[in-house]
PDB file of C-alpha atoms in Angstrom:
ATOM      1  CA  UNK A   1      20.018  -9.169 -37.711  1.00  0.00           C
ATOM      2  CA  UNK A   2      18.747 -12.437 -35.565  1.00  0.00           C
ATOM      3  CA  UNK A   3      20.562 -13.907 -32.915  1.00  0.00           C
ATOM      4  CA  UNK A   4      21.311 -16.461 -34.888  1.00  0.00           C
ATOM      5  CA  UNK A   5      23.243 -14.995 -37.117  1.00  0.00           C
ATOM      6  CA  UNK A   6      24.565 -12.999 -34.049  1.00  0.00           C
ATOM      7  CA  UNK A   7      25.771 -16.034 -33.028  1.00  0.00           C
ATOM      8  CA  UNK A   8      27.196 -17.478 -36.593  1.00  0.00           C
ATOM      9  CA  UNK A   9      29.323 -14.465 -36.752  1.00  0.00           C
ATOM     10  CA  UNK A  10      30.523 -14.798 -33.204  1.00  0.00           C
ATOM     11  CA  UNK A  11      31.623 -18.754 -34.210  1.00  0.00           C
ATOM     12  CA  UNK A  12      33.717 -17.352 -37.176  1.00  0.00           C
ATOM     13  CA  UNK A  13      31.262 -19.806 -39.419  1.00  0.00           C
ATOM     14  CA  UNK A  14      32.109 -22.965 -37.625  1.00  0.00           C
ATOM     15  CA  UNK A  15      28.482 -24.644 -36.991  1.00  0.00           C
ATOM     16  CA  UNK A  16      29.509 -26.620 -34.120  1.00  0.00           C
ATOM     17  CA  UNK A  17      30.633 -23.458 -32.300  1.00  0.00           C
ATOM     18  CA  UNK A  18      27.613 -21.987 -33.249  1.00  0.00           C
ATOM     19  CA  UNK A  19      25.694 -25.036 -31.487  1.00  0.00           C
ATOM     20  CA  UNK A  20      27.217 -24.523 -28.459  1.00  0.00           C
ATOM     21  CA  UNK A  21      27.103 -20.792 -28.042  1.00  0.00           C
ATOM     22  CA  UNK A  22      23.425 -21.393 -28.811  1.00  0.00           C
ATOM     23  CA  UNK A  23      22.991 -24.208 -25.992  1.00  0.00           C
ATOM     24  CA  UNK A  24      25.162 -22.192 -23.843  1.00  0.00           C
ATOM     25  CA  UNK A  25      22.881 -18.812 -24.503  1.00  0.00           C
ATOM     26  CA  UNK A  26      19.432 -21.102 -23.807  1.00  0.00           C
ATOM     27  CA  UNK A  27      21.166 -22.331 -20.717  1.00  0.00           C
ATOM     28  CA  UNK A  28      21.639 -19.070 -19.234  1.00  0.00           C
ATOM     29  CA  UNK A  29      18.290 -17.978 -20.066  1.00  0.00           C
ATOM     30  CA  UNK A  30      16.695 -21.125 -18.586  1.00  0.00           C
ATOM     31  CA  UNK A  31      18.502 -20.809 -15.227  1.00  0.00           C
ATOM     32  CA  UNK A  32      17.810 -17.413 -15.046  1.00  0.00           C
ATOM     33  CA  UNK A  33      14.189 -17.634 -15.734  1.00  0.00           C
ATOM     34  CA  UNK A  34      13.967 -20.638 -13.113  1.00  0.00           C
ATOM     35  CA  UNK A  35      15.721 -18.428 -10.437  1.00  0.00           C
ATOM     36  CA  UNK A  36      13.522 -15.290 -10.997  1.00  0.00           C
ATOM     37  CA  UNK A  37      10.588 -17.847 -11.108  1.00  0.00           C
ATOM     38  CA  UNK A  38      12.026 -19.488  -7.400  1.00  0.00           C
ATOM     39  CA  UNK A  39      12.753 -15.417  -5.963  1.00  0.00           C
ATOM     40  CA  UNK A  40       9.226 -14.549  -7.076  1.00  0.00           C
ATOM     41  CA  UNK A  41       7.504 -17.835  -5.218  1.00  0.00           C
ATOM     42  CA  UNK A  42       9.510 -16.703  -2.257  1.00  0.00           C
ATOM     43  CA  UNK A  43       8.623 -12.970  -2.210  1.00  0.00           C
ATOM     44  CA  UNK A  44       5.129 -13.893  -2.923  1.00  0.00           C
ATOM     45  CA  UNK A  45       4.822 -16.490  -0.402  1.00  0.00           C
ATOM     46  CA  UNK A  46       6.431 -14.312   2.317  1.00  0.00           C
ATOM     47  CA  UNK A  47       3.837 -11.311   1.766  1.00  0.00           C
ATOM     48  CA  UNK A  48       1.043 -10.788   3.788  1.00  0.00           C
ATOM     49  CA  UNK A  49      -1.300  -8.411   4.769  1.00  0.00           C
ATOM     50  CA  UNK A  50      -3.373  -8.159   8.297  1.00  0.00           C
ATOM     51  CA  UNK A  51      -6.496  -5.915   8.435  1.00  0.00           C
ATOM     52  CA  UNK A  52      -6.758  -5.605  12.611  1.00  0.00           C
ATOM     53  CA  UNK A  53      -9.285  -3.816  14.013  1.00  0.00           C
ATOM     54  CA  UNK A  54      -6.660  -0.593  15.080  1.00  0.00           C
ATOM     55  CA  UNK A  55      -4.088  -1.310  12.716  1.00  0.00           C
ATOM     56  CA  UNK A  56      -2.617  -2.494   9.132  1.00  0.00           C
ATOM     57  CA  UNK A  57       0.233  -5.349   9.294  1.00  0.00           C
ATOM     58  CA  UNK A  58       2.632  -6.092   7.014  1.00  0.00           C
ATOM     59  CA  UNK A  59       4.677  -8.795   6.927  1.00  0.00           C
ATOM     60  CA  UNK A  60       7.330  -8.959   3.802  1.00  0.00           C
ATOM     61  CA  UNK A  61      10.715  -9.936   3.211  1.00  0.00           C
ATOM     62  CA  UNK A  62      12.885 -12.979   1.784  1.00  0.00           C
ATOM     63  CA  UNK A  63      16.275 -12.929   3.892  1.00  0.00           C
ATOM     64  CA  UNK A  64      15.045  -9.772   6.084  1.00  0.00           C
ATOM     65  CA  UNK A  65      11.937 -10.115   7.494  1.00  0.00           C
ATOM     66  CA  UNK A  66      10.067  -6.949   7.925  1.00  0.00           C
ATOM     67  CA  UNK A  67       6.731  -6.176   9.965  1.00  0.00           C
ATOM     68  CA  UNK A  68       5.583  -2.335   9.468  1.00  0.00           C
ATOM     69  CA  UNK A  69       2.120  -1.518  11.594  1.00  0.00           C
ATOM     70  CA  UNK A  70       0.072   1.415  10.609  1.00  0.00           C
ATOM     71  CA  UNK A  71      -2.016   2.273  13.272  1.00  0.00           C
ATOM     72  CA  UNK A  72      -5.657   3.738  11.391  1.00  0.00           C
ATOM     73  CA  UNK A  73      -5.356   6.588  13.665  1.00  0.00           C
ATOM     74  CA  UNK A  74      -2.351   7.947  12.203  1.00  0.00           C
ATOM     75  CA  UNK A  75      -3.505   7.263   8.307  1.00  0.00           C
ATOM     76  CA  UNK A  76      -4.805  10.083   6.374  1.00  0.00           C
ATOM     77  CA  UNK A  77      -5.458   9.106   3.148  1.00  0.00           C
ATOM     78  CA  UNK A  78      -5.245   6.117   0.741  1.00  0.00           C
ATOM     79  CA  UNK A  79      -4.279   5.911  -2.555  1.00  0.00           C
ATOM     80  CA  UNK A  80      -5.507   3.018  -4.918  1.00  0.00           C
ATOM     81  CA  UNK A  81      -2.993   2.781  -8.013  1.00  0.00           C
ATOM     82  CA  UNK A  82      -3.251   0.584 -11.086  1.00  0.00           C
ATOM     83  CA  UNK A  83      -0.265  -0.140 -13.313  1.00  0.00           C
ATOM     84  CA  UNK A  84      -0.817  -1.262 -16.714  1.00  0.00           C
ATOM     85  CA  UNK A  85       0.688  -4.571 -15.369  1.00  0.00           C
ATOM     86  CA  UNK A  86      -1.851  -4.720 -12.994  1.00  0.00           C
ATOM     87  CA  UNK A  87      -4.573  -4.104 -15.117  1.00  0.00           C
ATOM     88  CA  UNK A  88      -3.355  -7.118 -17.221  1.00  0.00           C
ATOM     89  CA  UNK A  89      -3.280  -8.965 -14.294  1.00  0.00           C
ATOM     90  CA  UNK A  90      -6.178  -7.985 -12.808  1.00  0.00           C
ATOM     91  CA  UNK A  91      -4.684  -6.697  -9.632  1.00  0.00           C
ATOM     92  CA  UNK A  92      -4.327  -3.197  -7.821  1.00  0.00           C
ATOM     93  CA  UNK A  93      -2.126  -1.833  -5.072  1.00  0.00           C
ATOM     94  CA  UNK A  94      -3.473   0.586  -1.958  1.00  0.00           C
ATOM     95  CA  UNK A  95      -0.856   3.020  -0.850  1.00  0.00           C
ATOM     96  CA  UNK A  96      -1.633   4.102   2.734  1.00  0.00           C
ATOM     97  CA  UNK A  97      -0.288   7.682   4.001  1.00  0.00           C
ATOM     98  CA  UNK A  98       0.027   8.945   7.268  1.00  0.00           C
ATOM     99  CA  UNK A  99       0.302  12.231   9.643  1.00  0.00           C
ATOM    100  CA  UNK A 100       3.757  12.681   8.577  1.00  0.00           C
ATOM    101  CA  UNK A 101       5.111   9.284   9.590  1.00  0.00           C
ATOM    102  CA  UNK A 102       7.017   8.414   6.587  1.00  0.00           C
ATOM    103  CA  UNK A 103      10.455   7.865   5.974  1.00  0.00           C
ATOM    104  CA  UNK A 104       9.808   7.297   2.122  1.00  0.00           C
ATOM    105  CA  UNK A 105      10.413   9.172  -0.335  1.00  0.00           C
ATOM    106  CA  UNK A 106       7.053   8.413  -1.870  1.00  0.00           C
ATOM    107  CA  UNK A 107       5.575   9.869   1.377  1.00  0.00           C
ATOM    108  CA  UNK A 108       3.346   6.986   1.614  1.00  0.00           C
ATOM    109  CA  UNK A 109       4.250   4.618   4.925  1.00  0.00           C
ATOM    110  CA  UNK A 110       2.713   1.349   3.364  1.00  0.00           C
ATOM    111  CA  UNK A 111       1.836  -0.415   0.217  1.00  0.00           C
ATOM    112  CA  UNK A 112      -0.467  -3.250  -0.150  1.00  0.00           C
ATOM    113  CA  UNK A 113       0.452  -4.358  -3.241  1.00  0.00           C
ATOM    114  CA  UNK A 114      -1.126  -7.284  -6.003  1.00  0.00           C
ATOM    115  CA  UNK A 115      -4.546  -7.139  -4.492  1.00  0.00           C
ATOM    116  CA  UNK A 116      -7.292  -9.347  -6.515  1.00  0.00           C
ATOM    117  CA  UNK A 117     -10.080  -7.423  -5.315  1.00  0.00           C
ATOM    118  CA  UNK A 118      -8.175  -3.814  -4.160  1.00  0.00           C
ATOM    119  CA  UNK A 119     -11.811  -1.361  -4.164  1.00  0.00           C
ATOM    120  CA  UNK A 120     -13.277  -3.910  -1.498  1.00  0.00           C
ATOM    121  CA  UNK A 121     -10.240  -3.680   0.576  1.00  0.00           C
ATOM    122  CA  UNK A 122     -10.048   0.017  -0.092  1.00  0.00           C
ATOM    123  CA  UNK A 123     -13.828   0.443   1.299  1.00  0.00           C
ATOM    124  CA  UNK A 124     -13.215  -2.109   4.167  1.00  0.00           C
ATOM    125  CA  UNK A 125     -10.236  -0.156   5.707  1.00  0.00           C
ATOM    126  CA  UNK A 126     -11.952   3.573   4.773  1.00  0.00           C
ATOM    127  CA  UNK A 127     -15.327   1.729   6.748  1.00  0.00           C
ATOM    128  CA  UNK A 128     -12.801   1.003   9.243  1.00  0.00           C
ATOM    129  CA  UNK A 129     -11.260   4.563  10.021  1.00  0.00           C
ATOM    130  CA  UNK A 130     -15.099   5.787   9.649  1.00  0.00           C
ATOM    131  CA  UNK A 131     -15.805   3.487  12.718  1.00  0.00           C
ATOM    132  CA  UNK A 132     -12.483   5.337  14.647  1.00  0.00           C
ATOM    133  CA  UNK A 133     -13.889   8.597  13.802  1.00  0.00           C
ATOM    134  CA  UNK A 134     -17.409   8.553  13.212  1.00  0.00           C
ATOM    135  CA  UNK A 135     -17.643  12.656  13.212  1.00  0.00           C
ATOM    136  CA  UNK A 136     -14.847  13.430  10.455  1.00  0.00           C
ATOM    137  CA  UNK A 137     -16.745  12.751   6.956  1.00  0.00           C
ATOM    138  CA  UNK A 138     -20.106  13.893   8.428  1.00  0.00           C
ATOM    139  CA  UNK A 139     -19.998  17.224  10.129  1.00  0.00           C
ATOM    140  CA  UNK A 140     -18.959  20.263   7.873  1.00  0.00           C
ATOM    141  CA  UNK A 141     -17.489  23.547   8.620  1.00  0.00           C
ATOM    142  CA  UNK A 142     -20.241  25.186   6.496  1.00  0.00           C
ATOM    143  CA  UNK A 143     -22.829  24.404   8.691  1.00  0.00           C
ATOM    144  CA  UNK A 144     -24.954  26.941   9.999  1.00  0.00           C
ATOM    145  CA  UNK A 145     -25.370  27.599  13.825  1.00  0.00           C
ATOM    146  CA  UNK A 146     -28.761  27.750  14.751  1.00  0.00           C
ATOM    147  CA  UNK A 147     -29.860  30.775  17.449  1.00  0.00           C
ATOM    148  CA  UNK A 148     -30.405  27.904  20.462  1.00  0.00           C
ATOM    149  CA  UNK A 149     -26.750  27.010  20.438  1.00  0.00           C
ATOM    150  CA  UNK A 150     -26.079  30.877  20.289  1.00  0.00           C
ATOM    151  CA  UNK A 151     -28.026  30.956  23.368  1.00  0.00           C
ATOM    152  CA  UNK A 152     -26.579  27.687  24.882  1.00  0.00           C
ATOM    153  CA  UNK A 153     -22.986  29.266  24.613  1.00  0.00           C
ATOM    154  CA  UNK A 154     -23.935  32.626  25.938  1.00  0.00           C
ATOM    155  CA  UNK A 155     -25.381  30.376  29.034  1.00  0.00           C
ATOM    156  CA  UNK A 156     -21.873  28.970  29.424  1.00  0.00           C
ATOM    157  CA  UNK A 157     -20.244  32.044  29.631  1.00  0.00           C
ATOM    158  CA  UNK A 158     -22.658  33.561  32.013  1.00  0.00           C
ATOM    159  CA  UNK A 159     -21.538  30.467  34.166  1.00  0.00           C
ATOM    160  CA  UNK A 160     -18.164  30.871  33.697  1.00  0.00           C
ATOM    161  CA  UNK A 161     -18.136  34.358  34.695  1.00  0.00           C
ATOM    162  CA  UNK A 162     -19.589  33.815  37.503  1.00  0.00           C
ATOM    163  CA  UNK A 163     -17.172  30.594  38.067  1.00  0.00           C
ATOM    164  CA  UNK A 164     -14.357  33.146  37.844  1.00  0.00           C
ATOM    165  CA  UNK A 165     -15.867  35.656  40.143  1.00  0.00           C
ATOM    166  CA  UNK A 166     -16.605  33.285  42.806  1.00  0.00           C
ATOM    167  CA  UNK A 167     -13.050  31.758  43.157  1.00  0.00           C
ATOM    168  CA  UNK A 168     -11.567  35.454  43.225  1.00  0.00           C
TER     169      UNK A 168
END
């Protein structure tokens, strides 16, 4: 059944009824599609994003503004997500989690959301916590210890023994 026979039925057959249910249905429809289109414009055009050099900004919010910043030395891991509404749009979102920071329940303490080009801003800010700590991505735990920093440490203790027996 169409909505126009919905709305016949509802006008007990009287065509002028009908008319104005009909006007009074595309009415509705038109305001509410021009205020979603006016809340979106505003949500949009209060959004943005600030890539410091120690921190993430953002700034979002229509009636309460709202400023979160994520200092890089507290985030541990990104996630880069991909709805299938932002694939049609072309778009991406970066979640950003931190040492335990979060009060949401995603666990994730920001989201930079409808980003055009989301990979380059996902390598900018992981070049970014690189540059804070240049030793965590290159040094591994399963690297061997070679027999002069056995000897280097055995030097240190010899030191600090005698250190220790001097200040007795």
């Amino acid at each position: 059944m169409s909505i126009v026979h919905l709305i016949i039925i509802m006008a007990d057959g009287v065509i002028e009824a009908a008319y104005i249910m009909w006007l009074i249905g595309s009415l509705c429809l038109l305001i509410m599609w021009i205020l979603s289109s006016f809340i979106s414009y505003l949500w949009i055009k209060n959004l943005e994003y600030i890539v410091h050099t120690d921190r993430v900004t953002i700034h979002k919010g229509i009636l309460t503004k709202t400023q979160k910043n994520i200092p890089f030395r507290a985030i541990t891991d990104f996630a880069l997500e991909k709805t299938l509404y932002d694939r049609f749009l072309n778009i991406g979102s970066i979640k950003i989690q931190t040492a335990g920071q979060s009060h949401e329940p995603s666990g994730y303490e920001g989201k930079l959301a409808g980003l055009m080009e989301y990979e380059k801003w996902h390598s900018v800010l992981r070049e970014k916590i690189k540059a804070l700590y240049p030793v965590s991505e290159s040094v591994t735990t399963a690297e061997p210890v070679s027999i002069s920093d056995t000897k280097i440490l055995e030097q240190i203790l010899d030191e600090l023994k005698e250190i220790k027996k001097n200040t007795q």
